[in-house]
Amino acid sequence: MATAATAIGGAGTAAAQDDYEVIEAEGQTITIDAGETWENKLIDMTTGQDIIVTAHSSDWTIRNVGFKGENTSGTGTATFGISDTSGGTCTVENVYLGDGSSTGNGNPNGHGQTAFWVAPDHNGHIDFENVNIQNFADNAIYGSAPGTKGGGTIHIDSSFAANCYVSHFRLATEGSKVTNSSVYVDGSHGYVGRGIWGWAPGTIEVEDCQIEMNGQNTAIDAGANGNPTEIAVTNTDYDDGAGIAEHAGSNVQLGDGVGTDPEAFIPQGVPTSPEEAASGSQK
């Protein structure tokens, strides 16, 4: 149900009434069609219900979207289920999912709430930019599935993920990369997933990133399900207390400018409140 923007004011940058639409989560699914831009939405999660946004077409854009309140629905689904299925380029930018999901938000197979799920059929390219994901019970950006089928690529740039479980940035296909981004884990919410997780076939590129894990889990993890991959890391600091893991013959290549003194930060342009994201006011 849509209401006036003024009905859900509060923390964050104030926005004019017409800057964004407020949508109350009530178990609905919103579908984004090919070529469509879905923007300037504030999703009210304080209803205790879930909302799912799906985009399995091509050349779509998700922009200026903020989620207000923790997802306590208990559905254990993905907030966003996305892919480009026609070899095009899609964009996710300026999205706030920083209020997270509850610890009880799981389904019978043990999976918790995922922020972004990229479907196996993805065969195009998705750009993530200025995305803030925190405290999710399952992966922040779960982008490894195309490695088993579609082979599409993903670029995560200038984004921030913190205190999520399983992993924060999870990729698989050659040409996929994480740049100018930070991962932060301090265990304060009980979610201590991997920093960056590379699946087969790779190679996954990591450049100009800060991976601060405070000794929790693994900073950079390569390989899964008995299949090897490669991760190429440059100009990045990672927590050597959490360290690097290489499975099934995987290789993490540490290139120029790699250090072990990370200082995670929220990159410039990343929204820090739902209202800021929905209005696009941080740009």
mmCIF file of C-alpha atoms in Angstrom:
data_model
loop_
_atom_site.group_PDB
_atom_site.id
_atom_site.type_symbol
_atom_site.label_atom_id
_atom_site.label_comp_id
_atom_site.label_asym_id
_atom_site.label_seq_id
_atom_site.Cartn_x
_atom_site.Cartn_y
_atom_site.Cartn_z
ATOM 1 C CA MET A 1 0.000 0.000 0.000
ATOM 2 C CA ALA A 2 1.425 3.380 -0.983
ATOM 3 C CA THR A 3 1.201 6.329 1.372
ATOM 4 C CA ALA A 4 2.545 9.874 1.425
ATOM 5 C CA ALA A 5 6.251 10.209 2.059
ATOM 6 C CA THR A 6 5.587 12.388 5.107
ATOM 7 C CA ALA A 7 3.891 9.437 6.850
ATOM 8 C CA ILE A 8 7.204 7.760 7.523
ATOM 9 C CA GLY A 9 9.551 10.603 8.351
ATOM 10 C CA GLY A 10 12.229 10.315 10.979
ATOM 11 C CA ALA A 11 15.934 9.577 10.994
ATOM 12 C CA GLY A 12 17.955 10.493 7.969
ATOM 13 C CA THR A 13 17.925 13.342 5.531
ATOM 14 C CA ALA A 14 14.545 15.025 5.215
ATOM 15 C CA ALA A 15 12.950 14.822 1.787
ATOM 16 C CA ALA A 16 10.183 16.733 0.080
ATOM 17 C CA GLN A 17 6.829 14.940 -0.008
ATOM 18 C CA ASP A 18 7.031 14.202 -3.709
ATOM 19 C CA ASP A 19 10.623 12.916 -3.675
ATOM 20 C CA TYR A 20 9.665 9.269 -3.193
ATOM 21 C CA GLU A 21 6.779 6.838 -2.804
ATOM 22 C CA VAL A 22 6.305 4.893 0.429
ATOM 23 C CA ILE A 23 5.265 1.249 -0.008
ATOM 24 C CA GLU A 24 4.167 -0.809 2.993
ATOM 25 C CA ALA A 25 5.406 -4.400 2.974
ATOM 26 C CA GLU A 26 2.401 -6.713 3.043
ATOM 27 C CA GLY A 27 3.644 -9.921 1.418
ATOM 28 C CA GLN A 28 3.509 -8.626 -2.153
ATOM 29 C CA THR A 29 5.829 -9.236 -5.094
ATOM 30 C CA ILE A 30 6.842 -6.366 -7.366
ATOM 31 C CA THR A 31 8.026 -7.310 -10.868
ATOM 32 C CA ILE A 32 10.312 -5.056 -12.903
ATOM 33 C CA ASP A 33 9.996 -5.518 -16.650
ATOM 34 C CA ALA A 34 12.614 -5.217 -19.406
ATOM 35 C CA GLY A 35 13.826 -1.659 -19.873
ATOM 36 C CA GLU A 36 11.950 -0.424 -16.793
ATOM 37 C CA THR A 37 13.414 1.924 -14.175
ATOM 38 C CA TRP A 38 12.080 1.371 -10.648
ATOM 39 C CA GLU A 39 13.176 4.271 -8.472
ATOM 40 C CA ASN A 40 12.533 6.578 -5.526
ATOM 41 C CA LYS A 41 10.807 4.072 -3.248
ATOM 42 C CA LEU A 42 10.830 3.816 0.538
ATOM 43 C CA ILE A 43 9.806 0.321 1.658
ATOM 44 C CA ASP A 44 8.226 0.230 5.124
ATOM 45 C CA MET A 45 9.273 -3.054 6.761
ATOM 46 C CA THR A 46 7.869 -2.095 10.187
ATOM 47 C CA THR A 47 4.649 -3.886 9.172
ATOM 48 C CA GLY A 48 6.327 -7.201 10.022
ATOM 49 C CA GLN A 49 5.525 -8.485 6.531
ATOM 50 C CA ASP A 50 7.819 -9.250 3.606
ATOM 51 C CA ILE A 51 8.149 -7.758 0.138
ATOM 52 C CA ILE A 52 9.933 -9.302 -2.842
ATOM 53 C CA VAL A 53 11.234 -7.401 -5.851
ATOM 54 C CA THR A 54 11.965 -9.475 -8.960
ATOM 55 C CA ALA A 55 13.666 -8.451 -12.181
ATOM 56 C CA HIS A 56 14.362 -11.352 -14.537
ATOM 57 C CA SER A 57 14.405 -9.636 -17.899
ATOM 58 C CA SER A 58 16.928 -7.228 -19.425
ATOM 59 C CA ASP A 59 18.216 -3.638 -19.301
ATOM 60 C CA TRP A 60 16.276 -2.744 -16.146
ATOM 61 C CA THR A 61 17.352 -0.255 -13.447
ATOM 62 C CA ILE A 62 16.731 -0.241 -9.678
ATOM 63 C CA ARG A 63 17.642 3.155 -8.228
ATOM 64 C CA ASN A 64 17.080 5.182 -5.048
ATOM 65 C CA VAL A 65 15.395 2.541 -2.869
ATOM 66 C CA GLY A 66 15.486 2.446 0.924
ATOM 67 C CA PHE A 67 14.153 -0.225 3.303
ATOM 68 C CA LYS A 68 13.034 1.093 6.688
ATOM 69 C CA GLY A 69 12.983 -1.374 9.562
ATOM 70 C CA GLU A 70 14.304 -4.881 10.133
ATOM 71 C CA ASN A 71 12.825 -7.703 8.073
ATOM 72 C CA THR A 72 11.116 -9.836 10.720
ATOM 73 C CA SER A 73 8.766 -11.709 8.359
ATOM 74 C CA GLY A 74 10.463 -15.072 8.840
ATOM 75 C CA THR A 75 10.110 -16.011 5.173
ATOM 76 C CA GLY A 76 13.791 -16.707 4.554
ATOM 77 C CA THR A 77 13.580 -15.466 0.979
ATOM 78 C CA ALA A 78 15.551 -12.990 -1.123
ATOM 79 C CA THR A 79 14.476 -9.362 -0.944
ATOM 80 C CA PHE A 80 15.657 -8.894 -4.532
ATOM 81 C CA GLY A 81 15.666 -11.743 -7.056
ATOM 82 C CA ILE A 82 17.396 -10.472 -10.185
ATOM 83 C CA SER A 83 19.079 -11.397 -13.456
ATOM 84 C CA ASP A 84 19.585 -10.153 -16.986
ATOM 85 C CA THR A 85 18.378 -12.986 -19.209
ATOM 86 C CA SER A 86 18.971 -11.418 -22.638
ATOM 87 C CA GLY A 87 22.634 -10.480 -22.555
ATOM 88 C CA GLY A 88 22.029 -6.835 -21.668
ATOM 89 C CA THR A 89 23.218 -4.558 -18.871
ATOM 90 C CA CYS A 90 21.236 -3.846 -15.707
ATOM 91 C CA THR A 91 21.879 -1.416 -12.861
ATOM 92 C CA VAL A 92 21.335 -1.443 -9.097
ATOM 93 C CA GLU A 93 22.352 1.848 -7.524
ATOM 94 C CA ASN A 94 21.773 3.845 -4.384
ATOM 95 C CA VAL A 95 19.986 1.181 -2.321
ATOM 96 C CA TYR A 96 19.808 1.045 1.496
ATOM 97 C CA LEU A 97 19.280 -2.328 3.192
ATOM 98 C CA GLY A 98 21.110 -1.384 6.367
ATOM 99 C CA ASP A 99 18.371 -2.302 8.875
ATOM 100 C CA GLY A 100 18.878 -6.000 8.176
ATOM 101 C CA SER A 101 16.826 -9.078 9.026
ATOM 102 C CA SER A 102 16.015 -10.780 12.304
ATOM 103 C CA THR A 103 17.904 -13.824 13.601
ATOM 104 C CA GLY A 104 14.672 -15.806 13.464
ATOM 105 C CA ASN A 105 14.160 -14.946 9.816
ATOM 106 C CA GLY A 106 14.745 -18.402 8.394
ATOM 107 C CA ASN A 107 12.796 -21.078 6.566
ATOM 108 C CA PRO A 108 12.665 -24.860 7.200
ATOM 109 C CA ASN A 109 15.734 -25.592 5.037
ATOM 110 C CA GLY A 110 17.841 -23.403 7.276
ATOM 111 C CA HIS A 111 18.347 -20.458 4.945
ATOM 112 C CA GLY A 112 17.893 -16.909 6.179
ATOM 113 C CA GLN A 113 16.943 -13.698 4.423
ATOM 114 C CA THR A 114 19.175 -12.779 1.462
ATOM 115 C CA ALA A 115 19.454 -9.186 0.289
ATOM 116 C CA PHE A 116 20.226 -9.796 -3.425
ATOM 117 C CA TRP A 117 19.965 -13.171 -5.177
ATOM 118 C CA VAL A 118 21.246 -13.350 -8.770
ATOM 119 C CA ALA A 119 19.577 -16.262 -10.540
ATOM 120 C CA PRO A 120 21.505 -18.977 -12.440
ATOM 121 C CA ASP A 121 19.999 -17.869 -15.799
ATOM 122 C CA HIS A 122 21.770 -14.489 -15.603
ATOM 123 C CA ASN A 123 23.735 -14.164 -18.872
ATOM 124 C CA GLY A 124 24.181 -10.391 -19.143
ATOM 125 C CA HIS A 125 25.833 -7.902 -16.790
ATOM 126 C CA ILE A 126 24.707 -6.236 -13.553
ATOM 127 C CA ASP A 127 26.353 -3.137 -12.084
ATOM 128 C CA PHE A 128 25.937 -2.580 -8.341
ATOM 129 C CA GLU A 129 26.922 0.888 -7.125
ATOM 130 C CA ASN A 130 26.393 2.751 -3.836
ATOM 131 C CA VAL A 131 24.647 -0.136 -2.084
ATOM 132 C CA ASN A 132 24.507 -0.474 1.724
ATOM 133 C CA ILE A 133 23.657 -3.944 3.109
ATOM 134 C CA GLN A 134 23.949 -4.804 6.799
ATOM 135 C CA ASN A 135 22.844 -7.473 9.268
ATOM 136 C CA PHE A 136 21.268 -9.961 6.865
ATOM 137 C CA ALA A 137 20.857 -13.562 8.004
ATOM 138 C CA ASP A 138 22.048 -14.863 4.629
ATOM 139 C CA ASN A 139 24.330 -13.524 1.883
ATOM 140 C CA ALA A 140 24.365 -9.794 1.159
ATOM 141 C CA ILE A 141 24.959 -10.155 -2.607
ATOM 142 C CA TYR A 142 24.582 -13.810 -3.596
ATOM 143 C CA GLY A 143 25.951 -13.683 -7.120
ATOM 144 C CA SER A 144 27.619 -17.061 -7.592
ATOM 145 C CA ALA A 145 24.735 -18.999 -9.163
ATOM 146 C CA PRO A 146 25.368 -17.758 -12.764
ATOM 147 C CA GLY A 147 28.670 -19.638 -12.620
ATOM 148 C CA THR A 148 26.714 -22.873 -12.954
ATOM 149 C CA LYS A 149 24.611 -21.878 -15.972
ATOM 150 C CA GLY A 150 24.177 -18.439 -17.555
ATOM 151 C CA GLY A 151 27.718 -17.153 -17.088
ATOM 152 C CA GLY A 152 26.654 -13.529 -16.646
ATOM 153 C CA THR A 153 28.941 -11.024 -14.937
ATOM 154 C CA ILE A 154 28.554 -8.765 -11.894
ATOM 155 C CA HIS A 155 30.462 -5.645 -10.882
ATOM 156 C CA ILE A 156 30.101 -4.415 -7.290
ATOM 157 C CA ASP A 157 31.513 -0.897 -6.956
ATOM 158 C CA SER A 158 31.574 1.715 -4.181
ATOM 159 C CA SER A 159 29.404 -0.389 -1.885
ATOM 160 C CA PHE A 160 29.353 -1.432 1.778
ATOM 161 C CA ALA A 161 28.329 -4.694 3.440
ATOM 162 C CA ALA A 162 28.543 -5.500 7.138
ATOM 163 C CA ASN A 163 27.688 -8.224 9.638
ATOM 164 C CA CYS A 164 25.897 -10.584 7.255
ATOM 165 C CA TYR A 165 26.002 -14.365 7.437
ATOM 166 C CA VAL A 166 27.368 -16.897 4.943
ATOM 167 C CA SER A 167 29.115 -14.199 2.882
ATOM 168 C CA HIS A 168 29.000 -10.551 1.951
ATOM 169 C CA PHE A 169 30.059 -10.489 -1.713
ATOM 170 C CA ARG A 170 29.761 -13.881 -3.454
ATOM 171 C CA LEU A 171 30.716 -14.141 -7.144
ATOM 172 C CA ALA A 172 31.710 -16.821 -9.642
ATOM 173 C CA THR A 173 32.090 -15.831 -13.282
ATOM 174 C CA GLU A 174 35.133 -14.488 -15.102
ATOM 175 C CA GLY A 175 34.815 -10.748 -15.551
ATOM 176 C CA SER A 176 33.019 -10.298 -12.231
ATOM 177 C CA LYS A 177 34.662 -8.029 -9.692
ATOM 178 C CA VAL A 178 34.450 -6.038 -6.478
ATOM 179 C CA THR A 179 36.022 -2.580 -6.520
ATOM 180 C CA ASN A 180 36.238 0.442 -4.201
ATOM 181 C CA SER A 181 34.122 -1.328 -1.583
ATOM 182 C CA SER A 182 34.288 -2.366 2.075
ATOM 183 C CA VAL A 183 33.254 -5.368 4.140
ATOM 184 C CA TYR A 184 33.005 -5.037 7.919
ATOM 185 C CA VAL A 185 32.356 -7.752 10.510
ATOM 186 C CA ASP A 186 32.462 -7.247 14.265
ATOM 187 C CA GLY A 187 30.160 -10.029 15.462
ATOM 188 C CA SER A 188 27.871 -7.610 17.267
ATOM 189 C CA HIS A 189 24.767 -9.001 15.556
ATOM 190 C CA GLY A 190 25.818 -12.642 15.502
ATOM 191 C CA TYR A 191 26.333 -12.635 11.715
ATOM 192 C CA VAL A 192 29.946 -13.375 10.878
ATOM 193 C CA GLY A 193 29.947 -14.524 7.269
ATOM 194 C CA ARG A 194 32.881 -14.614 4.861
ATOM 195 C CA GLY A 195 34.125 -11.335 3.444
ATOM 196 C CA ILE A 196 34.433 -12.159 -0.262
ATOM 197 C CA TRP A 197 33.666 -15.678 -1.516
ATOM 198 C CA GLY A 198 34.710 -16.781 -4.991
ATOM 199 C CA TRP A 199 33.072 -19.788 -6.662
ATOM 200 C CA ALA A 200 33.989 -21.577 -9.887
ATOM 201 C CA PRO A 201 34.882 -20.919 -12.580
ATOM 202 C CA GLY A 202 36.384 -17.445 -11.882
ATOM 203 C CA THR A 203 38.618 -15.475 -12.130
ATOM 204 C CA ILE A 204 37.101 -12.933 -9.684
ATOM 205 C CA GLU A 205 38.832 -9.563 -9.346
ATOM 206 C CA VAL A 206 39.081 -7.644 -6.066
ATOM 207 C CA GLU A 207 40.560 -4.156 -6.293
ATOM 208 C CA ASP A 208 40.757 -1.137 -3.963
ATOM 209 C CA CYS A 209 38.766 -2.821 -1.178
ATOM 210 C CA GLN A 210 38.912 -2.915 2.626
ATOM 211 C CA ILE A 211 37.951 -6.227 4.261
ATOM 212 C CA GLU A 212 37.860 -5.753 8.038
ATOM 213 C CA MET A 213 36.745 -8.949 9.770
ATOM 214 C CA ASN A 214 38.055 -8.551 13.331
ATOM 215 C CA GLY A 215 39.318 -12.130 13.203
ATOM 216 C CA GLN A 216 35.911 -13.558 12.310
ATOM 217 C CA ASN A 217 35.368 -16.272 9.683
ATOM 218 C CA THR A 218 37.442 -15.846 6.471
ATOM 219 C CA ALA A 219 38.334 -12.577 4.742
ATOM 220 C CA ILE A 220 38.801 -14.016 1.223
ATOM 221 C CA ASP A 221 37.507 -17.514 0.493
ATOM 222 C CA ALA A 222 38.142 -19.260 -2.845
ATOM 223 C CA GLY A 223 36.440 -22.417 -4.069
ATOM 224 C CA ALA A 224 33.367 -24.412 -3.018
ATOM 225 C CA ASN A 225 31.611 -27.758 -3.613
ATOM 226 C CA GLY A 226 34.889 -29.360 -4.662
ATOM 227 C CA ASN A 227 35.420 -26.913 -7.540
ATOM 228 C CA PRO A 228 38.415 -24.555 -7.770
ATOM 229 C CA THR A 229 38.494 -20.911 -8.729
ATOM 230 C CA GLU A 230 40.873 -17.967 -8.777
ATOM 231 C CA ILE A 231 40.609 -14.593 -7.058
ATOM 232 C CA ALA A 232 42.981 -11.814 -8.123
ATOM 233 C CA VAL A 233 43.491 -9.174 -5.413
ATOM 234 C CA THR A 234 45.150 -5.761 -5.860
ATOM 235 C CA ASN A 235 45.376 -2.538 -3.808
ATOM 236 C CA THR A 236 43.324 -4.126 -1.038
ATOM 237 C CA ASP A 237 43.712 -4.623 2.701
ATOM 238 C CA TYR A 238 42.318 -7.748 4.347
ATOM 239 C CA ASP A 239 42.251 -9.010 7.927
ATOM 240 C CA ASP A 240 45.003 -11.595 8.242
ATOM 241 C CA GLY A 241 43.432 -12.777 11.508
ATOM 242 C CA ALA A 242 40.510 -14.039 9.458
ATOM 243 C CA GLY A 243 42.876 -14.904 6.647
ATOM 244 C CA ILE A 244 42.570 -16.475 3.225
ATOM 245 C CA ALA A 245 41.155 -19.915 2.393
ATOM 246 C CA GLU A 246 41.826 -21.868 -0.815
ATOM 247 C CA HIS A 247 39.727 -24.979 -1.480
ATOM 248 C CA ALA A 248 39.934 -27.731 -4.111
ATOM 249 C CA GLY A 249 43.022 -26.316 -5.801
ATOM 250 C CA SER A 250 41.837 -22.686 -5.769
ATOM 251 C CA ASN A 251 44.298 -19.814 -5.901
ATOM 252 C CA VAL A 252 44.084 -16.369 -4.328
ATOM 253 C CA GLN A 253 46.589 -14.208 -6.197
ATOM 254 C CA LEU A 254 47.866 -11.329 -4.069
ATOM 255 C CA GLY A 255 49.098 -8.589 -6.389
ATOM 256 C CA ASP A 256 50.424 -5.074 -5.959
ATOM 257 C CA GLY A 257 49.306 -2.971 -3.027
ATOM 258 C CA VAL A 258 47.863 -5.775 -0.891
ATOM 259 C CA GLY A 259 48.130 -5.271 2.869
ATOM 260 C CA THR A 260 46.792 -6.614 6.157
ATOM 261 C CA ASP A 261 45.705 -3.439 7.943
ATOM 262 C CA PRO A 262 42.120 -2.918 6.744
ATOM 263 C CA GLU A 263 40.007 0.067 7.704
ATOM 264 C CA ALA A 264 36.499 -0.475 6.404
ATOM 265 C CA PHE A 265 34.531 2.628 5.506
ATOM 266 C CA ILE A 266 31.266 3.557 3.829
ATOM 267 C CA PRO A 267 32.248 4.850 0.377
ATOM 268 C CA GLN A 268 31.180 8.305 -0.707
ATOM 269 C CA GLY A 269 27.721 8.286 -2.245
ATOM 270 C CA VAL A 270 26.474 5.244 -0.310
ATOM 271 C CA PRO A 271 23.179 6.044 1.495
ATOM 272 C CA THR A 272 23.190 5.726 5.282
ATOM 273 C CA SER A 273 19.430 5.868 5.887
ATOM 274 C CA PRO A 274 16.272 4.705 4.089
ATOM 275 C CA GLU A 275 15.118 8.264 3.455
ATOM 276 C CA GLU A 276 18.470 9.297 2.066
ATOM 277 C CA ALA A 277 18.377 6.408 -0.403
ATOM 278 C CA ALA A 278 14.757 6.910 -1.484
ATOM 279 C CA SER A 279 15.204 10.613 -2.119
ATOM 280 C CA GLY A 280 18.630 10.303 -3.726
ATOM 281 C CA SER A 281 19.721 13.155 -1.469
ATOM 282 C CA GLN A 282 23.269 11.911 -0.834
ATOM 283 C CA LYS A 283 24.255 12.359 -4.478
#
